[in-house]
Coordinates of C-alpha atoms in Angstrom, one line a residue:
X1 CA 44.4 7.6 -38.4
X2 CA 42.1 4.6 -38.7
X3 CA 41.3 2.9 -42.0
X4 CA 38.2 2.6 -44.2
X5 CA 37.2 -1.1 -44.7
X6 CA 37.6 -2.5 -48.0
X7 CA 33.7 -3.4 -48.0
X8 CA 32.8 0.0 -46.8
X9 CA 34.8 1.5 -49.5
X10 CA 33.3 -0.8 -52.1
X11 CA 29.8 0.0 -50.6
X12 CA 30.3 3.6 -50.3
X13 CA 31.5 4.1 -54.1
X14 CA 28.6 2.4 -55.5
X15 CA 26.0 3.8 -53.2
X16 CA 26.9 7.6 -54.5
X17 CA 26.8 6.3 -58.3
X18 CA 22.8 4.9 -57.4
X19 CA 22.0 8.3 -55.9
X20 CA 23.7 10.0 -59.2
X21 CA 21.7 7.2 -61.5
X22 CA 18.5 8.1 -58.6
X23 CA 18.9 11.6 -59.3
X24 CA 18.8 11.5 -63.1
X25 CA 16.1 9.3 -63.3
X26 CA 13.7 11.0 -61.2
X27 CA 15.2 14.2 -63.9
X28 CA 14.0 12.7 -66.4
X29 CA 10.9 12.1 -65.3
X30 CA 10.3 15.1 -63.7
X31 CA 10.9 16.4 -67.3
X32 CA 8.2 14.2 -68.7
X33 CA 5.7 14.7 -66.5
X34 CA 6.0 18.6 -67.2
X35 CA 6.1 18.0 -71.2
X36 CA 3.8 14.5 -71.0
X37 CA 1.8 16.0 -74.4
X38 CA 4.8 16.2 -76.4
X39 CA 6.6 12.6 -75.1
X40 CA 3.1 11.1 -75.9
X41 CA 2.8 12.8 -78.9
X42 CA 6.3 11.8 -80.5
X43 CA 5.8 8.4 -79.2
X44 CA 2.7 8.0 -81.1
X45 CA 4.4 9.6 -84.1
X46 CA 6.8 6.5 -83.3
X47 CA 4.1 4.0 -83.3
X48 CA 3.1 5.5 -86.7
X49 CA 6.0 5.2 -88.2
X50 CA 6.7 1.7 -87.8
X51 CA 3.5 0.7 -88.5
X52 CA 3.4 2.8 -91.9
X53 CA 6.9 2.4 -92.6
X54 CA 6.6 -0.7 -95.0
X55 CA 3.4 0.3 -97.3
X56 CA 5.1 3.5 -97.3
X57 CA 8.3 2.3 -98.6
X58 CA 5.9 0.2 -100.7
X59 CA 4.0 2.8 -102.2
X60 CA 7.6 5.4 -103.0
X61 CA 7.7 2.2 -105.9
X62 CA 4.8 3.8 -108.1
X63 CA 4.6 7.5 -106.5
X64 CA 7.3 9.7 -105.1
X65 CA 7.9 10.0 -101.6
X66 CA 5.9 13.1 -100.2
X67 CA 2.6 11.6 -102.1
X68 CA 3.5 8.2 -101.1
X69 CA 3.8 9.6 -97.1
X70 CA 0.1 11.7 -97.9
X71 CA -1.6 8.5 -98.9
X72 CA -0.8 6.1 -96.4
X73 CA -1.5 9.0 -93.3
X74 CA -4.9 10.0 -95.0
X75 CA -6.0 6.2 -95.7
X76 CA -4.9 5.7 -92.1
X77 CA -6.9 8.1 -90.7
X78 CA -10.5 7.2 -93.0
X79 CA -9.8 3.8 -92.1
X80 CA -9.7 5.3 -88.5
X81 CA -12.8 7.3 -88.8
X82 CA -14.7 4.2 -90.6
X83 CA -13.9 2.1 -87.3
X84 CA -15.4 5.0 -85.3
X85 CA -18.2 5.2 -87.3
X86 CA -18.9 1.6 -86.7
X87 CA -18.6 1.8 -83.8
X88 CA -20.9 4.6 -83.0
X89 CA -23.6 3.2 -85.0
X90 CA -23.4 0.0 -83.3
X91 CA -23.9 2.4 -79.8
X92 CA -26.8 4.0 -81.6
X93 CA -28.5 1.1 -82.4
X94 CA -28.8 -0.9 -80.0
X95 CA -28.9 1.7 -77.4
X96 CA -32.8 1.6 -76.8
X97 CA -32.1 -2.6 -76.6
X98 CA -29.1 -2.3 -73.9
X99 CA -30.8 0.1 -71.5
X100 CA -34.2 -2.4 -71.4
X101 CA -32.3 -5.7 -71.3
X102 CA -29.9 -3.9 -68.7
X103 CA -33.0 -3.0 -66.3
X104 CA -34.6 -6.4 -67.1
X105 CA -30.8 -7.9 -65.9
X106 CA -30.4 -6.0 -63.1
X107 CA -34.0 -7.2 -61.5
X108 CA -32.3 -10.4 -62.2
X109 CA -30.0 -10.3 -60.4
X110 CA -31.1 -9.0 -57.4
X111 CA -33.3 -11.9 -57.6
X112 CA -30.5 -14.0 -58.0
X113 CA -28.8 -12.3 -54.7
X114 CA -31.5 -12.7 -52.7
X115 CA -31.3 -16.5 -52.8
X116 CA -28.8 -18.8 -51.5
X117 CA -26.2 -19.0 -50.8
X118 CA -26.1 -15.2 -51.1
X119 CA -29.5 -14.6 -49.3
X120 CA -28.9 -10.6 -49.7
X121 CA -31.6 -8.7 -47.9
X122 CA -34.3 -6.9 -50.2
X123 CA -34.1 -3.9 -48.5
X124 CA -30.4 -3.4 -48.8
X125 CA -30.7 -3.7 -52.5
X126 CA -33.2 -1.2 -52.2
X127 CA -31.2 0.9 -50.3
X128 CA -28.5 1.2 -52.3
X129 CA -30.0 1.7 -55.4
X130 CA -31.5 5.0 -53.6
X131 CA -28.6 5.9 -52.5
X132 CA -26.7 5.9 -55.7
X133 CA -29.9 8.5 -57.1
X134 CA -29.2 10.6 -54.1
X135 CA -25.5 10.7 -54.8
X136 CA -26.2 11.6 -58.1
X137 CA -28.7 13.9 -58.0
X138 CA -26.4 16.2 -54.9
X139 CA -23.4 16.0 -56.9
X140 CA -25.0 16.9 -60.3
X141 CA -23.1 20.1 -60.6
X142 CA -19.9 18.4 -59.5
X143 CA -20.7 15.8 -62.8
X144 CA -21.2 18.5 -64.9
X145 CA -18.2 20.1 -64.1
X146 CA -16.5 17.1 -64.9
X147 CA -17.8 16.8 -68.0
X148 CA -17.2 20.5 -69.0
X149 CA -13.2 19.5 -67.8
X150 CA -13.3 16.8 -70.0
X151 CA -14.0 18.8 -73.4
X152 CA -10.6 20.3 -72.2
X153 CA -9.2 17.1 -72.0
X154 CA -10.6 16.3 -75.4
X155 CA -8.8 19.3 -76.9
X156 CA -5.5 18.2 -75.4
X157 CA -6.2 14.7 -77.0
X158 CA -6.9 16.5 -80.4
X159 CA -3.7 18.0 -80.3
X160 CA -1.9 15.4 -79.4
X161 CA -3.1 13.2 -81.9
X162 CA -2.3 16.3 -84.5
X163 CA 1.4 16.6 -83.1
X164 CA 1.6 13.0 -83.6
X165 CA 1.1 12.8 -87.0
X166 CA 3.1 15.9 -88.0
X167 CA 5.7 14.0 -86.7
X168 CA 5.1 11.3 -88.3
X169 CA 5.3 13.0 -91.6
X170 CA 8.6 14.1 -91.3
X171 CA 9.8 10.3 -90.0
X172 CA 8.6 8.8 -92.6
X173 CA 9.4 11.3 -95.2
X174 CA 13.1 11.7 -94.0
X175 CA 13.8 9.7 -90.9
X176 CA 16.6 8.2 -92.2
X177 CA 18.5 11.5 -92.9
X178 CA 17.5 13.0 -89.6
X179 CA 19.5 10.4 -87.5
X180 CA 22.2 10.7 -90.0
X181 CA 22.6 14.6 -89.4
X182 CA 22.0 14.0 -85.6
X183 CA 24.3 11.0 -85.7
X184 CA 27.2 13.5 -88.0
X185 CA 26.7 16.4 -85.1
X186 CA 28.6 13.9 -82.3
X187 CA 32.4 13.4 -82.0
X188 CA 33.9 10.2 -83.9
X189 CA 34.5 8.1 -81.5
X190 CA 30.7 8.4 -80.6
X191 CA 29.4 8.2 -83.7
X192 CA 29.9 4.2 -84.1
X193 CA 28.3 3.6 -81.1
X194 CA 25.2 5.5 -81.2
X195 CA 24.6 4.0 -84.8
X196 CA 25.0 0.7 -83.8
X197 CA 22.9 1.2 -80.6
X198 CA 20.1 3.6 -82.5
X199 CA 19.5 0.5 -85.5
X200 CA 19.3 -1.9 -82.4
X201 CA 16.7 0.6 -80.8
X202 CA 14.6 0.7 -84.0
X203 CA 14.4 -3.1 -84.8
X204 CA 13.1 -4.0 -81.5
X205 CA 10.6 -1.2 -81.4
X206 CA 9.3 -1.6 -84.8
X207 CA 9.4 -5.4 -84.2
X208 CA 7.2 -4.7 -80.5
X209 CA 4.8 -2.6 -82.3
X210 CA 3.7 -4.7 -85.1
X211 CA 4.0 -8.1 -82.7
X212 CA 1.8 -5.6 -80.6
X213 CA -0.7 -4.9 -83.0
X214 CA -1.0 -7.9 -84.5
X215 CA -1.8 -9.9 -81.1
X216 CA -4.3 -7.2 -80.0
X217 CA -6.3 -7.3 -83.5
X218 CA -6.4 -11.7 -83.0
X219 CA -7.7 -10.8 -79.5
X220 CA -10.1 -7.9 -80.5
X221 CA -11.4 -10.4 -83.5
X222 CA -11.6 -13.3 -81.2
X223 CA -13.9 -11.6 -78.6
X224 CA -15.8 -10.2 -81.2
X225 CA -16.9 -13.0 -82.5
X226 CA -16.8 -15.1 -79.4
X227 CA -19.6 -11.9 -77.5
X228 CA -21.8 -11.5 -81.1
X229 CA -22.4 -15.7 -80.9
X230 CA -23.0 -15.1 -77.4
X231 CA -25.5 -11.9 -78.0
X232 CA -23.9 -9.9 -75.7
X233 CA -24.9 -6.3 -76.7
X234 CA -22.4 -3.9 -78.0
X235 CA -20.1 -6.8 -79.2
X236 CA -18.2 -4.3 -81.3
X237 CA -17.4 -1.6 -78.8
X238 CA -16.2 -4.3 -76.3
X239 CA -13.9 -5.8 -79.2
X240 CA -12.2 -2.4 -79.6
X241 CA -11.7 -2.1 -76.0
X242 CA -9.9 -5.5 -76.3
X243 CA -7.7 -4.2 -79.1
X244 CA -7.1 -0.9 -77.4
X245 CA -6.6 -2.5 -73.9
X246 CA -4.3 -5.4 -75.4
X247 CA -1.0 -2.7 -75.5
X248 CA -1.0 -3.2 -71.6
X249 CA 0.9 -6.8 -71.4
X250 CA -0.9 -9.3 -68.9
X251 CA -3.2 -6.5 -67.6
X252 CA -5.0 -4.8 -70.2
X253 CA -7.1 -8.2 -71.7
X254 CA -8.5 -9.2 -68.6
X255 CA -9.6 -5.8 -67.7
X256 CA -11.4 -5.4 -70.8
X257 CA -12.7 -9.1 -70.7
X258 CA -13.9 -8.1 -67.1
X259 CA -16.1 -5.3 -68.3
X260 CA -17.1 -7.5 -70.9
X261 CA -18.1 -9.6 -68.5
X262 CA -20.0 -7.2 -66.4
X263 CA -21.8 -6.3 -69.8
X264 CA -23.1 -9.7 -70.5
X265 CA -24.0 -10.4 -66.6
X266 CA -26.7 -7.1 -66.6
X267 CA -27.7 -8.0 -70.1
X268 CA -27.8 -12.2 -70.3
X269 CA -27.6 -12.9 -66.9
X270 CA -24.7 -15.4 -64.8
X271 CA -24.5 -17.8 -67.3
X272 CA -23.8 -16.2 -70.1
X273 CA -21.0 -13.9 -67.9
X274 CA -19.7 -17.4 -66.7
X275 CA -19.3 -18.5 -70.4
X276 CA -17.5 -14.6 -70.7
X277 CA -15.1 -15.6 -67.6
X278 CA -14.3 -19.0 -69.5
X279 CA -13.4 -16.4 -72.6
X280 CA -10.9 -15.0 -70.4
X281 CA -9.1 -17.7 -69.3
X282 CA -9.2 -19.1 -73.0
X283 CA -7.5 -15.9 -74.9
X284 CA -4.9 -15.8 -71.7
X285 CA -4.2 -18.8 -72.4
X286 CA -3.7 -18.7 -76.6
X287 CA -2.1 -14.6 -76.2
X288 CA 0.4 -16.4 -73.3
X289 CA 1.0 -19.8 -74.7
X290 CA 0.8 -19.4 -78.3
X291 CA 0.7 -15.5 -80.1
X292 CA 3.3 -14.1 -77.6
X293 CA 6.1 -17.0 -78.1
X294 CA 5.4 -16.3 -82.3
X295 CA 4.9 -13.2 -82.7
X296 CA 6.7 -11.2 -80.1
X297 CA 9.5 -13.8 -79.0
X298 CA 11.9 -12.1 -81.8
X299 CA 11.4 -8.5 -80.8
X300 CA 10.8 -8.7 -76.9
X301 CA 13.7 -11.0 -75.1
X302 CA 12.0 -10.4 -71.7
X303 CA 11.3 -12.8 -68.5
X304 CA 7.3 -12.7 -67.8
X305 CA 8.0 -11.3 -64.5
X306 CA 10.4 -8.3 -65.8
X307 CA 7.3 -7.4 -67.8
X308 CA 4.9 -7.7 -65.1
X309 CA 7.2 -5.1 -63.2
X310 CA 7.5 -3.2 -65.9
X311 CA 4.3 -2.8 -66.2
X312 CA 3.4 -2.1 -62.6
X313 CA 6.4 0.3 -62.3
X314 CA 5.2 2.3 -65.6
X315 CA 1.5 2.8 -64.0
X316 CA 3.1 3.6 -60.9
X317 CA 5.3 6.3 -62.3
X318 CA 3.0 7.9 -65.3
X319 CA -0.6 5.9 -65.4
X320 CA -2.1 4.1 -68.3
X321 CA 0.7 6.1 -70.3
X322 CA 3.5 4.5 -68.8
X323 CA 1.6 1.1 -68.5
X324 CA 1.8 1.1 -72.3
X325 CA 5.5 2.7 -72.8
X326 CA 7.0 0.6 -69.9
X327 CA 7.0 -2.6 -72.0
X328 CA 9.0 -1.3 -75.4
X329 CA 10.9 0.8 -73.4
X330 CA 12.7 -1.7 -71.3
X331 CA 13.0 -3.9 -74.1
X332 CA 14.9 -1.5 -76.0
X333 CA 17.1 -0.4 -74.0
X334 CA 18.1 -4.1 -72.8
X335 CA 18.5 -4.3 -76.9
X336 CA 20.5 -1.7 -77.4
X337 CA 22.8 -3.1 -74.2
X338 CA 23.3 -6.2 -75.9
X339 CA 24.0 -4.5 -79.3
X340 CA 26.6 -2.6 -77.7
X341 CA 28.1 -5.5 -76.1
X342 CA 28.4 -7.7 -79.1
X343 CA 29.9 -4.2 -80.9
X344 CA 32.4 -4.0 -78.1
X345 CA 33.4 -7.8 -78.0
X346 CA 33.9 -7.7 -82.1
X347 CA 35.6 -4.5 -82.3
X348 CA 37.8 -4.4 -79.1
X349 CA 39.7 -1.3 -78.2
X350 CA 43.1 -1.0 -78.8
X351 CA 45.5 -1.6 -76.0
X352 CA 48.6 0.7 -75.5
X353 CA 52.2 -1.2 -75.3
X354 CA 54.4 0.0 -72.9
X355 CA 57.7 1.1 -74.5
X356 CA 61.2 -0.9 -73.4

């Protein structure tokens, strides 16, 4: 009977154990995909948490715990609805202003097209722009449609951001005593483990979402300011997109600089966009160089280029959604690895001596 290499053996027994790791993985995500509204929703209700954890904790000081809970959700959401508000009134007012200067940029450059070095036909321009109204003006009903599809998608949003915070509520209220039931419900020699790796789980995601946070509000303030000195129009929308685009690591900024960008070249013209462009570089620079290494170096112990992947990976495999979970995700479980390793090298298991 012939024998099996060594190598082939070796080979063989780890290539079963990726298709078994293969298979739960694309499980699990199967499993998301068909509940995404309730992962999202509970991983908001996360976010929540750790960002009203501590005023919660420091409000339970002068009210008891259920008010203390009620007060920091309801401030959060009029602070919420104040930003809105802003923000639509900023739309509102300088609606009339954006759609003139837009036209007036737009001539401009189509002027600046047409010579050198681009030296763009006239007619082409021309052409386009007529073919864009024709587009739109065939496909009208399609557009409607799509707008009528997206007041369902607007409910689905409502409800996720209502789940959310019902969640929430009950973490903040009694988080503590919900992982200590679920933690009471597995077999001993479990139970160490999965406290020592759920602690190391919660510091690093607490620690990502506040380093989060408080990098995208320094970028949303600085382009803010940076597009209001400028006169760009609508510097206050763009500055939310920043904030709101800043949970995407390496990606999101840019992105939201770039339409930015685009903003400030229809409304101001190239030089003006140039000065934008400059922006870009500029807050890659101080979010890469300088906010990242202090703010984020203590909850996120990851290599550039694993968060890059991470990133891409996430988008790949659930869209903006998992663009913005990748990041956390990887980082805690590759914290809750090392937690268990450093539990395992301090409290080693007991060896068994073999009787005389």
């Amino acid at each position: 009977m012939p024998t099996v290499s060594p190598l082939l053996r070796t080979v063989a027994s780890y290539a079963w154990r990726l298709l078994v790791v293969g298979a739960a993985v694309y499980a699990v995500f199967a499993l998301l995909g068909r509940f995404h509204e309730i992962a999202v929703a509970l991983f908001l209700g996360l976010i929540l948490t750790a960002l009203l954890g501590p005023p919660t904790r420091g409000l339970t000081r002068f009210l008891p715990g259920s008010v203390a809970v009620a007060v920091s959700l309801v401030g959060t959401l009029l602070f919420l609805m104040g930003v809105l508000a802003l923000v639509g009134e900023a739309v509102a007012g300088e609606s009339t202003t954006l759609v003139r200067e837009f036209r007036d940029g737009l001539d401009s450059i189509e002027e600046w097209l047409e010579r050198p070095p681009f030296r763009l036909n006239p007619e082409a321009l021309t052409d386009i722009q007529s073919k864009v109204g024709a587009f739109l003006s065939s496909h009208r009903s399609t557009l409607l449609s799509t707008a009528v599809s997206g007041a369902g998608h607007l409910v689905q949003v409502l409800t996720v951001l209502a789940l959310a915070a019902f969640s929430s509520v009950f973490f903040l209220h009694g988080g503590d005593r919900q992982w200590s039931w679920f933690c009471s419900q597995l077999p001993e020699p479990a139970r160490e483990r999965v406290g020592v790796a759920g602690r190391a789980a919660w510091r690093t995601f607490t620690g990502y979402t506040h380093g989060i946070v408080l990098v995208a509000a320094t970028n949303a303030v600085l382009v803010g300011v940076a597009l209001y000195f400028l006169g760009v129009p609508l510097a206050v929308p763009l500055a939310l997109l920043e904030f709101f685009a800043a949970f995407i690591p390496l990606v999101g900024s840019p992105v939201a600089l770039g339409v930015a960008a685009v903003v400030a070249l229809a409304a101001k013209g190239p030089f003006v966009a140039a000065l934008v462009v400059a922006l870009i570089v500029v807050i890659g620079q101080i979010e890469g160089h300088l906010l990242h290494p202090l703010v984020m170096s203590r909850a996120v112990r990851l290599h550039p280029l694993v968060v890059a992947v991470s990133v891409v990976a996430g988008a790949i495999a659930a869209g903006v959604v998992g663009a913005v979970v990748a990041v956390p995700l990887v980082s805690v479980l590759w914290s809750v690895r090392t937690a268990l390793r450093a539990h395992a090298a301090l409290n080693p298991a007991p060896t068994v001596g073999k009787g005389g």
